[in-house]
Amino acid sequence: MDKRRVTLIHTGGTLGMAPGADDSLAPGPSLNRILEQVPELEQLADLRLVVAFNKDSTTLEPENILGLARLIREQAAHSDGIVLVHGTDTMAYTASVLGFLLAGLGKPVVLTGAQRPLAYIRTDARGNLVDAVTLASRGIAEVGICFGDHWLRGVAADKTSVHRYEAFESPNLPPLAELGLHVQIHPHAGAFPRQVPAAVGLALESAIEVYTPFPGMPWRLPGDGTRGVLIQAYGAGNLPMGRPDLQALFAHCRSTALPVVLTSQCLSGGVDLDTYELGAQARELGAISGGLHTRWAALAKLALALGAGASAEDVRQAFTCSWAGEPL
Ligand code: ASP
């Protein structure tokens, strides 16, 4: 059988980094040599390398991520699958945005990266690249993160370790695939309804105020120009509803029609505003439950919905509907 055509798009991150004079890692000049350094990739697929940019992913801006969505669409026209090499720090946000924007692409988009640069002896980059190219050749229409031994749906994944080679998890959704002795693809891979509203994709709104409460935190009103609010609430969506400054925040958001979405500070499980009186009070004041959305999927959905001109009520609807297989 002919080899599948896979386009490897490089965007930066540790995988291609090199140590500087003080030994700290920075984007290196060697990324054009990925194919030379991991020649076995050529055995897996007919590969093309495209360098989108070479950045530490913590420096990405919305236009970089939207640009990647456009580039992947262009490249997918003459590829069977895409591998996106990306820094790990913001990979879950990019994977969430792309998961929504490319839900209808019909081809695999496999994000990967590394905890150690490709040039290092104990690198995880080599294995991750081999696994990512393998998955990109399998024809499963998913946008997912391939890292360590797993392929995870992008809209359900989060970075959970700074140092383990198994750096990502999708706590509320089983992995799409396990990459051990065998590549074991699970039946839910590629099997989800695509329900992304047609208007989504033109812009990624960043004027979102994010609150991560701790006991005693003062609740300041969102700044001028804010379009949406995301609160990383305690546990099942609890907040200190007796605090006048928090009540003032809810009143302000209601009077200015700002959507207020709640996610959980806990990784596993999610928001359920029926569980506690405090959650129910937040809902009474207008809080929208983010349910099982990861913080990144919730932010991506909010940013895309607002970018498409959604009202607070549209945002509420969006969080009751799985756009691209994200658990609710
Ligand atoms: N700071 C790096 C990045 O996100 C971390 C990594 O790639 O692992 O680009």
CSV table of C-alpha atoms and ligand atoms in Angstrom, one decimal:
chain,number,residue,atom,x,y,z
A,1,MET,CA,0.0,0.0,0.0
A,2,ASP,CA,1.2,3.5,-0.8
A,3,LYS,CA,2.5,5.5,2.2
A,4,ARG,CA,0.1,8.0,3.6
A,5,ARG,CA,1.0,11.7,3.1
A,6,VAL,CA,1.6,13.4,6.4
A,7,THR,CA,2.4,17.1,6.8
A,8,LEU,CA,4.4,17.9,9.9
A,9,ILE,CA,3.9,21.5,10.9
A,10,HIS,CA,6.4,22.9,13.3
A,11,THR,CA,5.4,25.7,15.7
A,12,GLY,CA,8.2,25.5,18.3
A,13,GLY,CA,8.3,24.3,21.9
A,14,THR,CA,10.9,22.2,23.8
A,15,LEU,CA,11.0,19.5,21.1
A,16,GLY,CA,13.1,21.8,18.8
A,17,MET,CA,14.8,23.8,21.6
A,18,ALA,CA,18.5,24.1,22.3
A,19,PRO,CA,20.4,25.2,25.4
A,20,GLY,CA,21.8,28.8,25.4
A,21,ALA,CA,24.9,30.1,27.2
A,22,ASP,CA,23.3,29.8,30.6
A,23,ASP,CA,21.8,26.4,29.8
A,24,SER,CA,18.2,27.6,29.7
A,25,LEU,CA,16.2,26.4,26.8
A,26,ALA,CA,15.1,28.6,23.9
A,27,PRO,CA,13.7,28.0,20.4
A,28,GLY,CA,16.7,26.5,18.5
A,29,PRO,CA,17.7,26.8,14.9
A,30,SER,CA,17.7,23.1,14.2
A,31,LEU,CA,14.1,22.4,13.4
A,32,ASN,CA,14.6,21.9,9.7
A,33,ARG,CA,16.7,18.9,10.7
A,34,ILE,CA,13.8,17.0,12.4
A,35,LEU,CA,13.6,14.7,9.4
A,36,GLU,CA,17.4,14.1,9.5
A,37,GLN,CA,17.4,13.5,13.2
A,38,VAL,CA,14.5,11.0,13.1
A,39,PRO,CA,14.9,9.4,9.7
A,40,GLU,CA,12.7,6.5,10.7
A,41,LEU,CA,9.7,8.8,10.3
A,42,GLU,CA,10.1,8.5,6.5
A,43,GLN,CA,9.4,4.8,6.9
A,44,LEU,CA,6.0,5.5,8.4
A,45,ALA,CA,4.6,8.1,5.9
A,46,ASP,CA,5.4,10.3,3.0
A,47,LEU,CA,6.4,13.3,5.0
A,48,ARG,CA,6.5,17.1,4.3
A,49,LEU,CA,7.8,19.6,6.9
A,50,VAL,CA,6.3,23.0,7.1
A,51,VAL,CA,7.6,25.6,9.6
A,52,ALA,CA,4.7,27.8,10.7
A,53,PHE,CA,6.8,29.6,13.3
A,54,ASN,CA,9.3,28.8,16.0
A,55,LYS,CA,8.1,30.0,19.4
A,56,ASP,CA,7.9,29.0,23.0
A,57,SER,CA,4.2,28.3,23.1
A,58,THR,CA,3.7,30.6,26.1
A,59,THR,CA,4.2,33.5,23.7
A,60,LEU,CA,1.4,32.5,21.3
A,61,GLU,CA,-1.3,35.1,20.5
A,62,PRO,CA,-4.8,34.4,19.1
A,63,GLU,CA,-3.7,35.2,15.6
A,64,ASN,CA,-1.0,32.5,15.7
A,65,ILE,CA,-3.7,29.9,16.7
A,66,LEU,CA,-6.2,31.1,14.1
A,67,GLY,CA,-3.4,31.1,11.5
A,68,LEU,CA,-2.6,27.5,12.4
A,69,ALA,CA,-6.2,26.6,11.7
A,70,ARG,CA,-6.0,28.2,8.3
A,71,LEU,CA,-2.6,26.5,7.6
A,72,ILE,CA,-3.9,23.1,8.6
A,73,ARG,CA,-6.9,23.5,6.3
A,74,GLU,CA,-4.6,24.4,3.4
A,75,GLN,CA,-2.2,21.5,4.1
A,76,ALA,CA,-5.0,19.0,4.6
A,77,ALA,CA,-6.1,19.5,1.0
A,78,HIS,CA,-3.1,17.5,-0.1
A,79,SER,CA,-2.3,15.4,3.1
A,80,ASP,CA,-3.9,12.4,4.7
A,81,GLY,CA,-3.0,13.7,8.1
A,82,ILE,CA,-1.3,16.5,10.0
A,83,VAL,CA,1.2,16.4,12.9
A,84,LEU,CA,1.5,19.7,14.8
A,85,VAL,CA,4.7,20.0,16.8
A,86,HIS,CA,3.8,22.5,19.6
A,87,GLY,CA,5.1,23.5,23.0
A,88,THR,CA,3.4,21.8,25.9
A,89,ASP,CA,2.6,24.9,28.0
A,90,THR,CA,-0.3,26.1,25.9
A,91,MET,CA,-0.9,22.9,23.9
A,92,ALA,CA,-4.2,22.2,25.6
A,93,TYR,CA,-5.6,25.6,24.6
A,94,THR,CA,-4.5,25.3,21.0
A,95,ALA,CA,-5.8,21.8,20.9
A,96,SER,CA,-9.2,23.0,22.2
A,97,VAL,CA,-9.4,25.9,19.8
A,98,LEU,CA,-8.4,23.6,16.8
A,99,GLY,CA,-10.7,20.8,18.1
A,100,PHE,CA,-13.6,23.2,17.7
A,101,LEU,CA,-12.4,24.9,14.5
A,102,LEU,CA,-11.4,21.7,12.7
A,103,ALA,CA,-14.1,19.4,13.9
A,104,GLY,CA,-15.3,19.0,10.3
A,105,LEU,CA,-11.9,18.6,8.7
A,106,GLY,CA,-12.4,14.8,8.3
A,107,LYS,CA,-8.6,14.1,8.8
A,108,PRO,CA,-6.4,13.4,11.8
A,109,VAL,CA,-4.7,16.4,13.4
A,110,VAL,CA,-2.2,15.1,16.0
A,111,LEU,CA,-0.5,17.6,18.3
A,112,THR,CA,2.7,16.5,19.9
A,113,GLY,CA,5.8,17.9,21.6
A,114,ALA,CA,8.3,16.9,24.1
A,115,GLN,CA,9.5,17.4,27.7
A,116,ARG,CA,13.1,17.1,26.6
A,117,PRO,CA,14.6,18.5,23.3
A,118,LEU,CA,15.1,16.1,20.4
A,119,ALA,CA,18.9,16.6,20.6
A,120,TYR,CA,19.1,15.2,24.2
A,121,ILE,CA,19.9,11.6,24.8
A,122,ARG,CA,17.0,10.8,27.1
A,123,THR,CA,14.5,12.7,24.9
A,124,ASP,CA,10.9,11.8,24.7
A,125,ALA,CA,10.6,13.7,21.4
A,126,ARG,CA,11.6,10.8,19.2
A,127,GLY,CA,8.9,8.4,20.6
A,128,ASN,CA,6.3,11.1,20.5
A,129,LEU,CA,7.0,12.0,16.9
A,130,VAL,CA,7.0,8.3,15.8
A,131,ASP,CA,3.6,7.8,17.6
A,132,ALA,CA,2.2,11.1,16.2
A,133,VAL,CA,3.1,10.2,12.6
A,134,THR,CA,1.7,6.7,13.1
A,135,LEU,CA,-1.6,8.2,14.3
A,136,ALA,CA,-1.7,10.8,11.6
A,137,SER,CA,-1.5,8.0,9.0
A,138,ARG,CA,-4.5,6.1,10.4
A,139,GLY,CA,-7.3,8.2,8.9
A,140,ILE,CA,-9.2,8.9,12.2
A,141,ALA,CA,-10.8,12.3,12.1
A,142,GLU,CA,-9.9,13.7,15.5
A,143,VAL,CA,-7.9,16.7,16.8
A,144,GLY,CA,-5.9,15.1,19.6
A,145,ILE,CA,-2.8,15.3,21.7
A,146,CYS,CA,-0.3,12.4,21.4
A,147,PHE,CA,2.0,12.4,24.3
A,148,GLY,CA,3.7,9.6,26.3
A,149,ASP,CA,1.6,6.5,25.8
A,150,HIS,CA,-1.7,8.1,24.9
A,151,TRP,CA,-3.7,10.0,22.3
A,152,LEU,CA,-6.2,12.3,24.0
A,153,ARG,CA,-9.1,14.3,22.5
A,154,GLY,CA,-7.8,17.9,22.3
A,155,VAL,CA,-11.0,19.4,23.7
A,156,ALA,CA,-10.8,17.2,26.8
A,157,ALA,CA,-7.1,17.3,27.6
A,158,ASP,CA,-4.9,19.3,30.0
A,159,LYS,CA,-1.2,19.4,30.9
A,160,THR,CA,-0.9,17.8,34.3
A,161,SER,CA,2.8,17.3,34.8
A,162,VAL,CA,5.9,19.5,34.3
A,163,HIS,CA,8.3,16.7,34.5
A,164,ARG,CA,6.6,13.3,33.7
A,165,TYR,CA,6.9,12.1,30.1
A,166,GLU,CA,3.1,11.3,30.5
A,167,ALA,CA,2.5,15.1,30.6
A,168,PHE,CA,-1.2,15.2,29.6
A,169,GLU,CA,-4.4,13.7,30.8
A,170,SER,CA,-8.1,13.9,29.8
A,171,PRO,CA,-9.6,13.2,33.2
A,172,ASN,CA,-13.2,13.1,32.0
A,173,LEU,CA,-12.8,11.1,28.8
A,174,PRO,CA,-11.0,7.9,28.2
A,175,PRO,CA,-8.0,8.1,25.8
A,176,LEU,CA,-8.6,7.8,22.1
A,177,ALA,CA,-5.7,5.5,21.8
A,178,GLU,CA,-3.0,3.7,23.8
A,179,LEU,CA,0.4,3.5,22.3
A,180,GLY,CA,2.3,0.6,24.0
A,181,LEU,CA,3.5,-2.6,22.5
A,182,HIS,CA,0.5,-2.2,20.1
A,183,VAL,CA,-1.4,0.8,18.9
A,184,GLN,CA,-4.8,0.3,20.4
A,185,ILE,CA,-7.4,2.7,19.0
A,186,HIS,CA,-10.6,2.9,21.1
A,187,PRO,CA,-14.0,2.8,19.5
A,188,HIS,CA,-15.0,6.4,20.5
A,189,ALA,CA,-12.1,7.8,18.4
A,190,GLY,CA,-13.6,9.8,15.6
A,191,ALA,CA,-17.1,9.0,16.7
A,192,PHE,CA,-18.8,12.2,17.9
A,193,PRO,CA,-21.4,14.5,16.5
A,194,ARG,CA,-20.1,17.8,15.1
A,195,GLN,CA,-22.2,20.7,16.2
A,196,VAL,CA,-20.0,23.8,15.9
A,197,PRO,CA,-22.1,26.8,15.0
A,198,ALA,CA,-21.4,28.0,11.4
A,199,ALA,CA,-20.4,31.5,12.6
A,200,VAL,CA,-17.6,30.3,14.8
A,201,GLY,CA,-14.0,30.8,13.6
A,202,LEU,CA,-13.6,34.3,12.5
A,203,ALA,CA,-12.1,35.6,15.8
A,204,LEU,CA,-10.9,34.4,19.2
A,205,GLU,CA,-12.0,36.9,21.8
A,206,SER,CA,-9.3,37.5,24.5
A,207,ALA,CA,-11.1,40.1,26.6
A,208,ILE,CA,-12.1,37.5,29.1
A,209,GLU,CA,-11.6,38.0,32.8
A,210,VAL,CA,-10.6,34.9,34.6
A,211,TYR,CA,-10.9,34.5,38.4
A,212,THR,CA,-9.3,31.7,40.4
A,213,PRO,CA,-10.7,32.2,43.9
A,214,PHE,CA,-9.0,31.4,47.2
A,215,PRO,CA,-10.5,32.0,50.6
A,216,GLY,CA,-10.6,35.8,51.2
A,217,MET,CA,-9.9,36.8,47.6
A,218,PRO,CA,-11.3,40.3,46.9
A,219,TRP,CA,-13.8,40.1,44.0
A,220,ARG,CA,-13.0,43.1,41.7
A,221,LEU,CA,-15.4,44.1,38.9
A,222,PRO,CA,-14.2,43.1,35.4
A,223,GLY,CA,-12.3,45.8,33.6
A,224,ASP,CA,-13.7,48.0,30.8
A,225,GLY,CA,-14.0,46.2,27.5
A,226,THR,CA,-14.4,42.8,29.1
A,227,ARG,CA,-16.7,40.5,27.0
A,228,GLY,CA,-16.9,37.5,29.2
A,229,VAL,CA,-16.0,36.1,32.6
A,230,LEU,CA,-14.7,32.7,33.6
A,231,ILE,CA,-14.6,31.7,37.2
A,232,GLN,CA,-12.5,28.6,38.2
A,233,ALA,CA,-14.8,27.8,41.1
A,234,TYR,CA,-14.2,25.4,44.0
A,235,GLY,CA,-15.2,21.7,43.6
A,236,ALA,CA,-18.6,21.3,42.1
A,237,GLY,CA,-19.0,25.0,41.3
A,238,ASN,CA,-19.1,26.5,44.7
A,239,LEU,CA,-18.4,30.1,45.5
A,240,PRO,CA,-18.6,32.3,48.6
A,241,MET,CA,-22.0,33.6,47.7
A,242,GLY,CA,-22.4,35.6,50.9
A,243,ARG,CA,-19.7,38.0,49.9
A,244,PRO,CA,-21.1,41.4,48.9
A,245,ASP,CA,-18.3,42.0,46.4
A,246,LEU,CA,-19.1,38.7,44.6
A,247,GLN,CA,-22.8,39.6,44.6
A,248,ALA,CA,-21.8,42.9,43.1
A,249,LEU,CA,-19.8,41.2,40.4
A,250,PHE,CA,-22.8,39.0,39.5
A,251,ALA,CA,-25.1,42.0,39.5
A,252,HIS,CA,-22.7,43.9,37.3
A,253,CYS,CA,-22.4,41.0,34.8
A,254,ARG,CA,-26.1,40.6,34.7
A,255,SER,CA,-26.8,44.3,34.1
A,256,THR,CA,-24.1,44.5,31.3
A,257,ALA,CA,-25.1,41.1,29.8
A,258,LEU,CA,-21.7,39.6,30.4
A,259,PRO,CA,-21.7,35.8,30.4
A,260,VAL,CA,-20.2,34.2,33.5
A,261,VAL,CA,-19.0,30.7,33.0
A,262,LEU,CA,-18.0,28.4,35.9
A,263,THR,CA,-15.4,25.7,35.6
A,264,SER,CA,-13.9,23.7,38.5
A,265,GLN,CA,-10.5,24.1,40.1
A,266,CYS,CA,-10.5,20.2,40.2
A,267,LEU,CA,-9.2,18.4,37.2
A,268,SER,CA,-11.5,15.4,37.5
A,269,GLY,CA,-15.3,15.7,37.5
A,270,GLY,CA,-16.8,19.1,36.9
A,271,VAL,CA,-19.4,21.7,37.8
A,272,ASP,CA,-22.8,20.7,39.0
A,273,LEU,CA,-24.8,23.6,40.3
A,274,ASP,CA,-27.5,21.3,41.7
A,275,THR,CA,-25.1,19.7,44.3
A,276,TYR,CA,-24.7,22.6,46.8
A,277,GLU,CA,-26.8,25.5,47.9
A,278,LEU,CA,-23.9,27.9,47.1
A,279,GLY,CA,-23.8,26.6,43.5
A,280,ALA,CA,-27.5,26.9,43.2
A,281,GLN,CA,-27.3,30.5,44.4
A,282,ALA,CA,-24.6,31.3,41.8
A,283,ARG,CA,-26.9,29.9,39.1
A,284,GLU,CA,-29.8,32.0,40.4
A,285,LEU,CA,-27.5,35.1,39.9
A,286,GLY,CA,-26.8,34.0,36.3
A,287,ALA,CA,-23.8,31.7,36.4
A,288,ILE,CA,-23.5,29.3,33.5
A,289,SER,CA,-22.3,25.8,34.3
A,290,GLY,CA,-19.2,24.7,32.5
A,291,GLY,CA,-20.0,21.1,33.5
A,292,LEU,CA,-17.1,18.8,32.5
A,293,HIS,CA,-15.4,21.3,30.2
A,294,THR,CA,-11.7,21.6,31.0
A,295,ARG,CA,-10.6,25.2,31.8
A,296,TRP,CA,-9.1,25.3,28.3
A,297,ALA,CA,-12.1,23.9,26.4
A,298,ALA,CA,-14.3,26.3,28.4
A,299,LEU,CA,-12.0,29.3,27.5
A,300,ALA,CA,-11.8,28.2,23.9
A,301,LYS,CA,-15.5,27.8,23.6
A,302,LEU,CA,-16.2,31.2,25.3
A,303,ALA,CA,-13.5,32.9,23.2
A,304,LEU,CA,-14.8,31.5,19.9
A,305,ALA,CA,-18.5,32.1,20.8
A,306,LEU,CA,-17.8,35.7,21.7
A,307,GLY,CA,-15.6,36.1,18.7
A,308,ALA,CA,-18.7,35.1,16.6
A,309,GLY,CA,-20.8,37.8,18.3
A,310,ALA,CA,-22.6,35.5,20.8
A,311,SER,CA,-24.9,37.0,23.4
A,312,ALA,CA,-24.8,35.8,27.0
A,313,GLU,CA,-27.8,33.6,26.2
A,314,ASP,CA,-26.0,32.1,23.2
A,315,VAL,CA,-23.1,31.3,25.5
A,316,ARG,CA,-25.4,29.6,27.9
A,317,GLN,CA,-26.7,27.4,25.0
A,318,ALA,CA,-23.2,26.7,23.8
A,319,PHE,CA,-22.4,25.1,27.2
A,320,THR,CA,-25.3,22.7,27.0
A,321,CYS,CA,-24.1,21.4,23.6
A,322,SER,CA,-21.1,19.3,22.8
A,323,TRP,CA,-19.6,21.0,19.8
A,324,ALA,CA,-16.8,18.6,19.0
A,325,GLY,CA,-16.9,15.7,21.4
A,326,GLU,CA,-16.0,17.6,24.6
A,327,PRO,CA,-17.6,16.0,27.6
A,328,LEU,CA,-20.4,18.1,29.1
B,1,ASP,N1,7.8,26.4,27.4
B,1,ASP,C1,7.7,25.3,26.4
B,1,ASP,C2,6.6,25.6,25.4
B,1,ASP,O1,5.5,25.5,25.7
B,1,ASP,C3,7.5,24.0,27.1
B,1,ASP,C4,7.4,22.8,26.3
B,1,ASP,O2,7.4,22.8,25.1
B,1,ASP,O3,7.4,21.7,26.9
B,1,ASP,O4,6.9,26.0,24.3
